[in-house]
Amino acid sequence: MPSGVLLTQHAEVFLLENATLERVMRRIEETVELLGAYPLVGRAYDPSYPAACTPFSCRFLQVSDTPFTLCYLFDDEFGVVTVFDIEWSAGDPRCRFA
């Protein structure tokens, strides 16, 4: 069953400020649609160092042909995917999930 996908305000602001190319936005939109249809397509997030840990279990999915990765939660009970962060490979890793 397809799921609903929500973006947090943090994720939306990030996109407005950093995803300025139409091609990149199109790829992100396609990836969000993919998550709606296949919410478990992303890998479980399991960092190897404590500073990168989140206070909850989550998943991530690289947006193909872009420097962005969507970090998200999937609520199986309600069938909702929530994209809570977008990681930029050129960004400062010390600010992850800030």
PDB file of N, CA and C in Angstrom:
ATOM      1  N   MET A   1       0.842  -1.177   0.000  1.00  0.00           N
ATOM      2  CA  MET A   1       0.000   0.000   0.000  1.00  0.00           C
ATOM      3  C   MET A   1       0.890   1.245   0.000  1.00  0.00           C
ATOM      4  N   PRO A   2       0.636   2.188  -0.890  1.00  0.00           N
ATOM      5  CA  PRO A   2       1.447   3.412  -0.906  1.00  0.00           C
ATOM      6  C   PRO A   2       1.306   4.198   0.389  1.00  0.00           C
ATOM      7  N   SER A   3       2.364   4.862   0.749  1.00  0.00           N
ATOM      8  CA  SER A   3       2.404   5.655   1.977  1.00  0.00           C
ATOM      9  C   SER A   3       2.330   7.136   1.646  1.00  0.00           C
ATOM     10  N   GLY A   4       1.971   7.929   2.647  1.00  0.00           N
ATOM     11  CA  GLY A   4       2.065   9.363   2.517  1.00  0.00           C
ATOM     12  C   GLY A   4       3.475   9.792   2.881  1.00  0.00           C
ATOM     13  N   VAL A   5       3.944  10.875   2.294  1.00  0.00           N
ATOM     14  CA  VAL A   5       5.284  11.379   2.598  1.00  0.00           C
ATOM     15  C   VAL A   5       5.162  12.825   3.061  1.00  0.00           C
ATOM     16  N   LEU A   6       5.766  13.107   4.204  1.00  0.00           N
ATOM     17  CA  LEU A   6       5.803  14.453   4.760  1.00  0.00           C
ATOM     18  C   LEU A   6       7.247  14.924   4.833  1.00  0.00           C
ATOM     19  N   LEU A   7       7.467  16.204   4.617  1.00  0.00           N
ATOM     20  CA  LEU A   7       8.780  16.804   4.824  1.00  0.00           C
ATOM     21  C   LEU A   7       8.660  17.750   6.011  1.00  0.00           C
ATOM     22  N   THR A   8       9.605  17.657   6.923  1.00  0.00           N
ATOM     23  CA  THR A   8       9.590  18.585   8.048  1.00  0.00           C
ATOM     24  C   THR A   8       9.922  19.984   7.536  1.00  0.00           C
ATOM     25  N   GLN A   9       9.632  20.969   8.348  1.00  0.00           N
ATOM     26  CA  GLN A   9       9.970  22.346   7.982  1.00  0.00           C
ATOM     27  C   GLN A   9      11.478  22.475   7.772  1.00  0.00           C
ATOM     28  N   HIS A  10      12.248  21.795   8.598  1.00  0.00           N
ATOM     29  CA  HIS A  10      13.710  21.820   8.469  1.00  0.00           C
ATOM     30  C   HIS A  10      14.137  21.335   7.075  1.00  0.00           C
ATOM     31  N   ALA A  11      13.546  20.220   6.619  1.00  0.00           N
ATOM     32  CA  ALA A  11      13.891  19.668   5.310  1.00  0.00           C
ATOM     33  C   ALA A  11      13.446  20.608   4.182  1.00  0.00           C
ATOM     34  N   GLU A  12      12.266  21.183   4.304  1.00  0.00           N
ATOM     35  CA  GLU A  12      11.778  22.102   3.277  1.00  0.00           C
ATOM     36  C   GLU A  12      12.662  23.345   3.164  1.00  0.00           C
ATOM     37  N   VAL A  13      13.049  23.901   4.298  1.00  0.00           N
ATOM     38  CA  VAL A  13      13.926  25.085   4.288  1.00  0.00           C
ATOM     39  C   VAL A  13      15.268  24.732   3.661  1.00  0.00           C
ATOM     40  N   PHE A  14      15.800  23.564   4.003  1.00  0.00           N
ATOM     41  CA  PHE A  14      17.065  23.130   3.419  1.00  0.00           C
ATOM     42  C   PHE A  14      16.964  23.097   1.895  1.00  0.00           C
ATOM     43  N   LEU A  15      15.888  22.525   1.385  1.00  0.00           N
ATOM     44  CA  LEU A  15      15.717  22.444  -0.070  1.00  0.00           C
ATOM     45  C   LEU A  15      15.625  23.824  -0.700  1.00  0.00           C
ATOM     46  N   LEU A  16      14.863  24.709  -0.104  1.00  0.00           N
ATOM     47  CA  LEU A  16      14.724  26.061  -0.644  1.00  0.00           C
ATOM     48  C   LEU A  16      16.058  26.794  -0.706  1.00  0.00           C
ATOM     49  N   GLU A  17      16.906  26.555   0.286  1.00  0.00           N
ATOM     50  CA  GLU A  17      18.187  27.256   0.365  1.00  0.00           C
ATOM     51  C   GLU A  17      19.302  26.584  -0.437  1.00  0.00           C
ATOM     52  N   ASN A  18      19.213  25.270  -0.678  1.00  0.00           N
ATOM     53  CA  ASN A  18      20.362  24.557  -1.236  1.00  0.00           C
ATOM     54  C   ASN A  18      20.127  23.816  -2.541  1.00  0.00           C
ATOM     55  N   ALA A  19      18.905  23.464  -2.852  1.00  0.00           N
ATOM     56  CA  ALA A  19      18.623  22.731  -4.096  1.00  0.00           C
ATOM     57  C   ALA A  19      18.069  23.710  -5.117  1.00  0.00           C
ATOM     58  N   THR A  20      18.959  24.419  -5.760  1.00  0.00           N
ATOM     59  CA  THR A  20      18.542  25.508  -6.645  1.00  0.00           C
ATOM     60  C   THR A  20      18.385  25.094  -8.110  1.00  0.00           C
ATOM     61  N   LEU A  21      18.935  23.965  -8.497  1.00  0.00           N
ATOM     62  CA  LEU A  21      18.815  23.520  -9.888  1.00  0.00           C
ATOM     63  C   LEU A  21      17.519  22.742 -10.092  1.00  0.00           C
ATOM     64  N   GLU A  22      16.829  23.019 -11.186  1.00  0.00           N
ATOM     65  CA  GLU A  22      15.581  22.328 -11.496  1.00  0.00           C
ATOM     66  C   GLU A  22      15.796  20.820 -11.624  1.00  0.00           C
ATOM     67  N   ARG A  23      16.899  20.419 -12.235  1.00  0.00           N
ATOM     68  CA  ARG A  23      17.217  18.995 -12.406  1.00  0.00           C
ATOM     69  C   ARG A  23      17.326  18.302 -11.048  1.00  0.00           C
ATOM     70  N   VAL A  24      17.971  18.959 -10.101  1.00  0.00           N
ATOM     71  CA  VAL A  24      18.151  18.391  -8.762  1.00  0.00           C
ATOM     72  C   VAL A  24      16.801  18.299  -8.049  1.00  0.00           C
ATOM     73  N   MET A  25      16.001  19.334  -8.134  1.00  0.00           N
ATOM     74  CA  MET A  25      14.678  19.297  -7.502  1.00  0.00           C
ATOM     75  C   MET A  25      13.819  18.189  -8.100  1.00  0.00           C
ATOM     76  N   ARG A  26      13.907  17.987  -9.396  1.00  0.00           N
ATOM     77  CA  ARG A  26      13.148  16.920 -10.044  1.00  0.00           C
ATOM     78  C   ARG A  26      13.575  15.552  -9.503  1.00  0.00           C
ATOM     79  N   ARG A  27      14.886  15.351  -9.332  1.00  0.00           N
ATOM     80  CA  ARG A  27      15.395  14.092  -8.775  1.00  0.00           C
ATOM     81  C   ARG A  27      14.912  13.889  -7.338  1.00  0.00           C
ATOM     82  N   ILE A  28      14.918  14.948  -6.567  1.00  0.00           N
ATOM     83  CA  ILE A  28      14.449  14.856  -5.182  1.00  0.00           C
ATOM     84  C   ILE A  28      12.964  14.505  -5.158  1.00  0.00           C
ATOM     85  N   GLU A  29      12.164  15.155  -6.001  1.00  0.00           N
ATOM     86  CA  GLU A  29      10.733  14.853  -6.077  1.00  0.00           C
ATOM     87  C   GLU A  29      10.499  13.399  -6.480  1.00  0.00           C
ATOM     88  N   GLU A  30      11.276  12.896  -7.442  1.00  0.00           N
ATOM     89  CA  GLU A  30      11.158  11.490  -7.860  1.00  0.00           C
ATOM     90  C   GLU A  30      11.498  10.546  -6.712  1.00  0.00           C
ATOM     91  N   THR A  31      12.506  10.900  -5.940  1.00  0.00           N
ATOM     92  CA  THR A  31      12.918  10.064  -4.812  1.00  0.00           C
ATOM     93  C   THR A  31      11.867  10.079  -3.716  1.00  0.00           C
ATOM     94  N   VAL A  32      11.259  11.224  -3.473  1.00  0.00           N
ATOM     95  CA  VAL A  32      10.176  11.312  -2.488  1.00  0.00           C
ATOM     96  C   VAL A  32       8.998  10.445  -2.940  1.00  0.00           C
ATOM     97  N   GLU A  33       8.665  10.480  -4.221  1.00  0.00           N
ATOM     98  CA  GLU A  33       7.591   9.630  -4.747  1.00  0.00           C
ATOM     99  C   GLU A  33       7.931   8.154  -4.573  1.00  0.00           C
ATOM    100  N   LEU A  34       9.191   7.803  -4.794  1.00  0.00           N
ATOM    101  CA  LEU A  34       9.649   6.430  -4.610  1.00  0.00           C
ATOM    102  C   LEU A  34       9.447   5.998  -3.156  1.00  0.00           C
ATOM    103  N   LEU A  35       9.780   6.880  -2.226  1.00  0.00           N
ATOM    104  CA  LEU A  35       9.589   6.567  -0.805  1.00  0.00           C
ATOM    105  C   LEU A  35       8.113   6.355  -0.478  1.00  0.00           C
ATOM    106  N   GLY A  36       7.241   7.110  -1.135  1.00  0.00           N
ATOM    107  CA  GLY A  36       5.811   6.945  -0.914  1.00  0.00           C
ATOM    108  C   GLY A  36       5.329   5.564  -1.333  1.00  0.00           C
ATOM    109  N   ALA A  37       5.896   5.054  -2.416  1.00  0.00           N
ATOM    110  CA  ALA A  37       5.498   3.742  -2.926  1.00  0.00           C
ATOM    111  C   ALA A  37       6.242   2.599  -2.235  1.00  0.00           C
ATOM    112  N   TYR A  38       7.506   2.831  -1.902  1.00  0.00           N
ATOM    113  CA  TYR A  38       8.365   1.790  -1.309  1.00  0.00           C
ATOM    114  C   TYR A  38       9.120   2.368  -0.113  1.00  0.00           C
ATOM    115  N   PRO A  39       8.447   2.525   1.013  1.00  0.00           N
ATOM    116  CA  PRO A  39       9.071   3.214   2.149  1.00  0.00           C
ATOM    117  C   PRO A  39      10.287   2.514   2.758  1.00  0.00           C
ATOM    118  N   LEU A  40      10.463   1.247   2.482  1.00  0.00           N
ATOM    119  CA  LEU A  40      11.612   0.538   3.052  1.00  0.00           C
ATOM    120  C   LEU A  40      12.764   0.415   2.063  1.00  0.00           C
ATOM    121  N   VAL A  41      12.706   1.160   0.964  1.00  0.00           N
ATOM    122  CA  VAL A  41      13.758   1.086  -0.050  1.00  0.00           C
ATOM    123  C   VAL A  41      15.102   1.602   0.476  1.00  0.00           C
ATOM    124  N   GLY A  42      15.073   2.536   1.400  1.00  0.00           N
ATOM    125  CA  GLY A  42      16.315   3.071   1.972  1.00  0.00           C
ATOM    126  C   GLY A  42      16.931   2.101   2.959  1.00  0.00           C
ATOM    127  N   ARG A  43      18.197   2.319   3.231  1.00  0.00           N
ATOM    128  CA  ARG A  43      18.925   1.473   4.184  1.00  0.00           C
ATOM    129  C   ARG A  43      18.736   1.993   5.602  1.00  0.00           C
ATOM    130  N   ALA A  44      18.796   1.069   6.548  1.00  0.00           N
ATOM    131  CA  ALA A  44      18.753   1.460   7.960  1.00  0.00           C
ATOM    132  C   ALA A  44      20.004   2.271   8.276  1.00  0.00           C
ATOM    133  N   TYR A  45      19.826   3.366   8.984  1.00  0.00           N
ATOM    134  CA  TYR A  45      20.945   4.228   9.344  1.00  0.00           C
ATOM    135  C   TYR A  45      21.634   3.643  10.571  1.00  0.00           C
ATOM    136  N   ASP A  46      22.895   3.290  10.423  1.00  0.00           N
ATOM    137  CA  ASP A  46      23.664   2.670  11.502  1.00  0.00           C
ATOM    138  C   ASP A  46      25.082   3.229  11.445  1.00  0.00           C
ATOM    139  N   PRO A  47      25.287   4.438  11.984  1.00  0.00           N
ATOM    140  CA  PRO A  47      26.604   5.074  11.893  1.00  0.00           C
ATOM    141  C   PRO A  47      27.663   4.344  12.717  1.00  0.00           C
ATOM    142  N   SER A  48      28.894   4.504  12.291  1.00  0.00           N
ATOM    143  CA  SER A  48      29.998   3.821  12.970  1.00  0.00           C
ATOM    144  C   SER A  48      30.626   4.670  14.077  1.00  0.00           C
ATOM    145  N   TYR A  49      30.189   5.898  14.243  1.00  0.00           N
ATOM    146  CA  TYR A  49      30.752   6.721  15.314  1.00  0.00           C
ATOM    147  C   TYR A  49      29.627   7.452  16.054  1.00  0.00           C
ATOM    148  N   PRO A  50      29.757   7.584  17.354  1.00  0.00           N
ATOM    149  CA  PRO A  50      28.682   8.102  18.206  1.00  0.00           C
ATOM    150  C   PRO A  50      28.179   9.494  17.841  1.00  0.00           C
ATOM    151  N   ALA A  51      29.024  10.362  17.355  1.00  0.00           N
ATOM    152  CA  ALA A  51      28.602  11.729  17.046  1.00  0.00           C
ATOM    153  C   ALA A  51      27.560  11.777  15.937  1.00  0.00           C
ATOM    154  N   ALA A  52      27.478  10.747  15.130  1.00  0.00           N
ATOM    155  CA  ALA A  52      26.533  10.722  14.013  1.00  0.00           C
ATOM    156  C   ALA A  52      25.223  10.016  14.358  1.00  0.00           C
ATOM    157  N   CYS A  53      25.091   9.550  15.577  1.00  0.00           N
ATOM    158  CA  CYS A  53      23.883   8.809  15.968  1.00  0.00           C
ATOM    159  C   CYS A  53      22.680   9.734  16.118  1.00  0.00           C
ATOM    160  N   THR A  54      21.518   9.196  15.810  1.00  0.00           N
ATOM    161  CA  THR A  54      20.265   9.904  16.049  1.00  0.00           C
ATOM    162  C   THR A  54      19.620   9.309  17.295  1.00  0.00           C
ATOM    163  N   PRO A  55      18.713  10.045  17.934  1.00  0.00           N
ATOM    164  CA  PRO A  55      18.056   9.510  19.132  1.00  0.00           C
ATOM    165  C   PRO A  55      16.940   8.509  18.800  1.00  0.00           C
ATOM    166  N   PHE A  56      16.801   8.155  17.528  1.00  0.00           N
ATOM    167  CA  PHE A  56      15.753   7.238  17.093  1.00  0.00           C
ATOM    168  C   PHE A  56      16.252   6.459  15.881  1.00  0.00           C
ATOM    169  N   SER A  57      15.603   5.353  15.591  1.00  0.00           N
ATOM    170  CA  SER A  57      15.963   4.556  14.416  1.00  0.00           C
ATOM    171  C   SER A  57      15.408   5.241  13.168  1.00  0.00           C
ATOM    172  N   CYS A  58      16.205   5.283  12.128  1.00  0.00           N
ATOM    173  CA  CYS A  58      15.754   5.912  10.890  1.00  0.00           C
ATOM    174  C   CYS A  58      16.401   5.220   9.698  1.00  0.00           C
ATOM    175  N   ARG A  59      16.064   5.694   8.524  1.00  0.00           N
ATOM    176  CA  ARG A  59      16.581   5.140   7.275  1.00  0.00           C
ATOM    177  C   ARG A  59      17.120   6.292   6.429  1.00  0.00           C
ATOM    178  N   PHE A  60      17.874   5.954   5.381  1.00  0.00           N
ATOM    179  CA  PHE A  60      18.371   6.988   4.474  1.00  0.00           C
ATOM    180  C   PHE A  60      18.367   6.462   3.050  1.00  0.00           C
ATOM    181  N   LEU A  61      18.254   7.398   2.100  1.00  0.00           N
ATOM    182  CA  LEU A  61      18.246   7.055   0.686  1.00  0.00           C
ATOM    183  C   LEU A  61      18.948   8.154  -0.090  1.00  0.00           C
ATOM    184  N   GLN A  62      19.981   7.786  -0.813  1.00  0.00           N
ATOM    185  CA  GLN A  62      20.718   8.720  -1.666  1.00  0.00           C
ATOM    186  C   GLN A  62      19.827   9.132  -2.832  1.00  0.00           C
ATOM    187  N   VAL A  63      19.809  10.419  -3.144  1.00  0.00           N
ATOM    188  CA  VAL A  63      19.091  10.919  -4.316  1.00  0.00           C
ATOM    189  C   VAL A  63      20.061  10.810  -5.488  1.00  0.00           C
ATOM    190  N   SER A  64      19.749   9.931  -6.440  1.00  0.00           N
ATOM    191  CA  SER A  64      20.691   9.642  -7.526  1.00  0.00           C
ATOM    192  C   SER A  64      21.070  10.897  -8.312  1.00  0.00           C
ATOM    193  N   ASP A  65      22.320  10.930  -8.737  1.00  0.00           N
ATOM    194  CA  ASP A  65      22.886  12.023  -9.535  1.00  0.00           C
ATOM    195  C   ASP A  65      22.838  13.383  -8.847  1.00  0.00           C
ATOM    196  N   THR A  66      22.817  13.369  -7.507  1.00  0.00           N
ATOM    197  CA  THR A  66      22.855  14.613  -6.730  1.00  0.00           C
ATOM    198  C   THR A  66      23.760  14.391  -5.520  1.00  0.00           C
ATOM    199  N   PRO A  67      24.143  15.464  -4.837  1.00  0.00           N
ATOM    200  CA  PRO A  67      24.939  15.307  -3.611  1.00  0.00           C
ATOM    201  C   PRO A  67      24.072  15.163  -2.358  1.00  0.00           C
ATOM    202  N   PHE A  68      22.782  14.840  -2.519  1.00  0.00           N
ATOM    203  CA  PHE A  68      21.854  14.834  -1.391  1.00  0.00           C
ATOM    204  C   PHE A  68      21.398  13.434  -1.002  1.00  0.00           C
ATOM    205  N   THR A  69      21.163  13.275   0.299  1.00  0.00           N
ATOM    206  CA  THR A  69      20.635  12.034   0.866  1.00  0.00           C
ATOM    207  C   THR A  69      19.455  12.396   1.748  1.00  0.00           C
ATOM    208  N   LEU A  70      18.342  11.679   1.577  1.00  0.00           N
ATOM    209  CA  LEU A  70      17.161  11.902   2.403  1.00  0.00           C
ATOM    210  C   LEU A  70      17.236  11.005   3.637  1.00  0.00           C
ATOM    211  N   CYS A  71      17.075  11.589   4.802  1.00  0.00           N
ATOM    212  CA  CYS A  71      17.027  10.842   6.061  1.00  0.00           C
ATOM    213  C   CYS A  71      15.568  10.870   6.514  1.00  0.00           C
ATOM    214  N   TYR A  72      15.028   9.684   6.801  1.00  0.00           N
ATOM    215  CA  TYR A  72      13.593   9.623   7.055  1.00  0.00           C
ATOM    216  C   TYR A  72      13.208   8.563   8.067  1.00  0.00           C
ATOM    217  N   LEU A  73      11.997   8.722   8.562  1.00  0.00           N
ATOM    218  CA  LEU A  73      11.363   7.764   9.462  1.00  0.00           C
ATOM    219  C   LEU A  73      10.182   7.161   8.727  1.00  0.00           C
ATOM    220  N   PHE A  74       9.873   5.917   9.013  1.00  0.00           N
ATOM    221  CA  PHE A  74       8.675   5.309   8.450  1.00  0.00           C
ATOM    222  C   PHE A  74       7.818   4.788   9.593  1.00  0.00           C
ATOM    223  N   ASP A  75       6.619   5.305   9.685  1.00  0.00           N
ATOM    224  CA  ASP A  75       5.659   4.854  10.685  1.00  0.00           C
ATOM    225  C   ASP A  75       4.769   3.820  10.013  1.00  0.00           C
ATOM    226  N   ASP A  76       5.077   2.563  10.254  1.00  0.00           N
ATOM    227  CA  ASP A  76       4.370   1.456   9.614  1.00  0.00           C
ATOM    228  C   ASP A  76       2.895   1.429  10.012  1.00  0.00           C
ATOM    229  N   GLU A  77       2.612   1.777  11.247  1.00  0.00           N
ATOM    230  CA  GLU A  77       1.233   1.740  11.733  1.00  0.00           C
ATOM    231  C   GLU A  77       0.328   2.704  10.959  1.00  0.00           C
ATOM    232  N   PHE A  78       0.836   3.914  10.700  1.00  0.00           N
ATOM    233  CA  PHE A  78       0.041   4.925  10.008  1.00  0.00           C
ATOM    234  C   PHE A  78       0.388   5.037   8.523  1.00  0.00           C
ATOM    235  N   GLY A  79       1.426   4.325   8.087  1.00  0.00           N
ATOM    236  CA  GLY A  79       1.813   4.349   6.684  1.00  0.00           C
ATOM    237  C   GLY A  79       2.335   5.697   6.227  1.00  0.00           C
ATOM    238  N   VAL A  80       3.115   6.359   7.080  1.00  0.00           N
ATOM    239  CA  VAL A  80       3.628   7.693   6.765  1.00  0.00           C
ATOM    240  C   VAL A  80       5.151   7.711   6.803  1.00  0.00           C
ATOM    241  N   VAL A  81       5.726   8.289   5.767  1.00  0.00           N
ATOM    242  CA  VAL A  81       7.167   8.531   5.707  1.00  0.00           C
ATOM    243  C   VAL A  81       7.380  10.000   6.058  1.00  0.00           C
ATOM    244  N   THR A  82       8.307  10.265   6.964  1.00  0.00           N
ATOM    245  CA  THR A  82       8.644  11.650   7.315  1.00  0.00           C
ATOM    246  C   THR A  82      10.117  11.885   7.011  1.00  0.00           C
ATOM    247  N   VAL A  83      10.374  12.748   6.034  1.00  0.00           N
ATOM    248  CA  VAL A  83      11.746  13.150   5.720  1.00  0.00           C
ATOM    249  C   VAL A  83      12.089  14.261   6.705  1.00  0.00           C
ATOM    250  N   PHE A  84      12.998  13.952   7.637  1.00  0.00           N
ATOM    251  CA  PHE A  84      13.313  14.919   8.687  1.00  0.00           C
ATOM    252  C   PHE A  84      14.614  15.671   8.437  1.00  0.00           C
ATOM    253  N   ASP A  85      15.458  15.150   7.541  1.00  0.00           N
ATOM    254  CA  ASP A  85      16.725  15.828   7.265  1.00  0.00           C
ATOM    255  C   ASP A  85      17.185  15.477   5.868  1.00  0.00           C
ATOM    256  N   ILE A  86      17.918  16.386   5.280  1.00  0.00           N
ATOM    257  CA  ILE A  86      18.534  16.148   3.981  1.00  0.00           C
ATOM    258  C   ILE A  86      20.014  16.435   4.151  1.00  0.00           C
ATOM    259  N   GLU A  87      20.798  15.429   3.905  1.00  0.00           N
ATOM    260  CA  GLU A  87      22.239  15.562   4.071  1.00  0.00           C
ATOM    261  C   GLU A  87      22.853  15.955   2.735  1.00  0.00           C
ATOM    262  N   TRP A  88      23.792  16.865   2.800  1.00  0.00           N
ATOM    263  CA  TRP A  88      24.491  17.362   1.615  1.00  0.00           C
ATOM    264  C   TRP A  88      25.936  16.913   1.747  1.00  0.00           C
ATOM    265  N   SER A  89      26.425  16.168   0.779  1.00  0.00           N
ATOM    266  CA  SER A  89      27.779  15.607   0.880  1.00  0.00           C
ATOM    267  C   SER A  89      28.842  16.690   0.987  1.00  0.00           C
ATOM    268  N   ALA A  90      28.548  17.914   0.548  1.00  0.00           N
ATOM    269  CA  ALA A  90      29.504  19.008   0.661  1.00  0.00           C
ATOM    270  C   ALA A  90      29.352  19.771   1.972  1.00  0.00           C
ATOM    271  N   GLY A  91      28.382  19.374   2.798  1.00  0.00           N
ATOM    272  CA  GLY A  91      28.124  20.071   4.050  1.00  0.00           C
ATOM    273  C   GLY A  91      29.083  19.657   5.154  1.00  0.00           C
ATOM    274  N   ASP A  92      28.994  20.335   6.260  1.00  0.00           N
ATOM    275  CA  ASP A  92      29.840  20.068   7.431  1.00  0.00           C
ATOM    276  C   ASP A  92      29.270  18.876   8.204  1.00  0.00           C
ATOM    277  N   PRO A  93      29.975  17.752   8.282  1.00  0.00           N
ATOM    278  CA  PRO A  93      29.449  16.568   8.969  1.00  0.00           C
ATOM    279  C   PRO A  93      29.229  16.782  10.466  1.00  0.00           C
ATOM    280  N   ARG A  94      29.870  17.797  11.037  1.00  0.00           N
ATOM    281  CA  ARG A  94      29.676  18.068  12.460  1.00  0.00           C
ATOM    282  C   ARG A  94      28.309  18.684  12.726  1.00  0.00           C
ATOM    283  N   CYS A  95      27.635  19.141  11.679  1.00  0.00           N
ATOM    284  CA  CYS A  95      26.307  19.755  11.833  1.00  0.00           C
ATOM    285  C   CYS A  95      25.186  18.799  11.450  1.00  0.00           C
ATOM    286  N   ARG A  96      25.517  17.525  11.306  1.00  0.00           N
ATOM    287  CA  ARG A  96      24.514  16.540  10.920  1.00  0.00           C
ATOM    288  C   ARG A  96      23.375  16.509  11.914  1.00  0.00           C
ATOM    289  N   PHE A  97      22.147  16.497  11.408  1.00  0.00           N
ATOM    290  CA  PHE A  97      20.918  16.433  12.188  1.00  0.00           C
ATOM    291  C   PHE A  97      20.780  17.612  13.144  1.00  0.00           C
ATOM    292  N   ALA A  98      21.362  18.735  12.785  1.00  0.00           N
ATOM    293  CA  ALA A  98      21.283  19.912  13.658  1.00  0.00           C
ATOM    294  C   ALA A  98      19.959  20.625  13.505  1.00  0.00           C
TER     295      ALA A  98
END
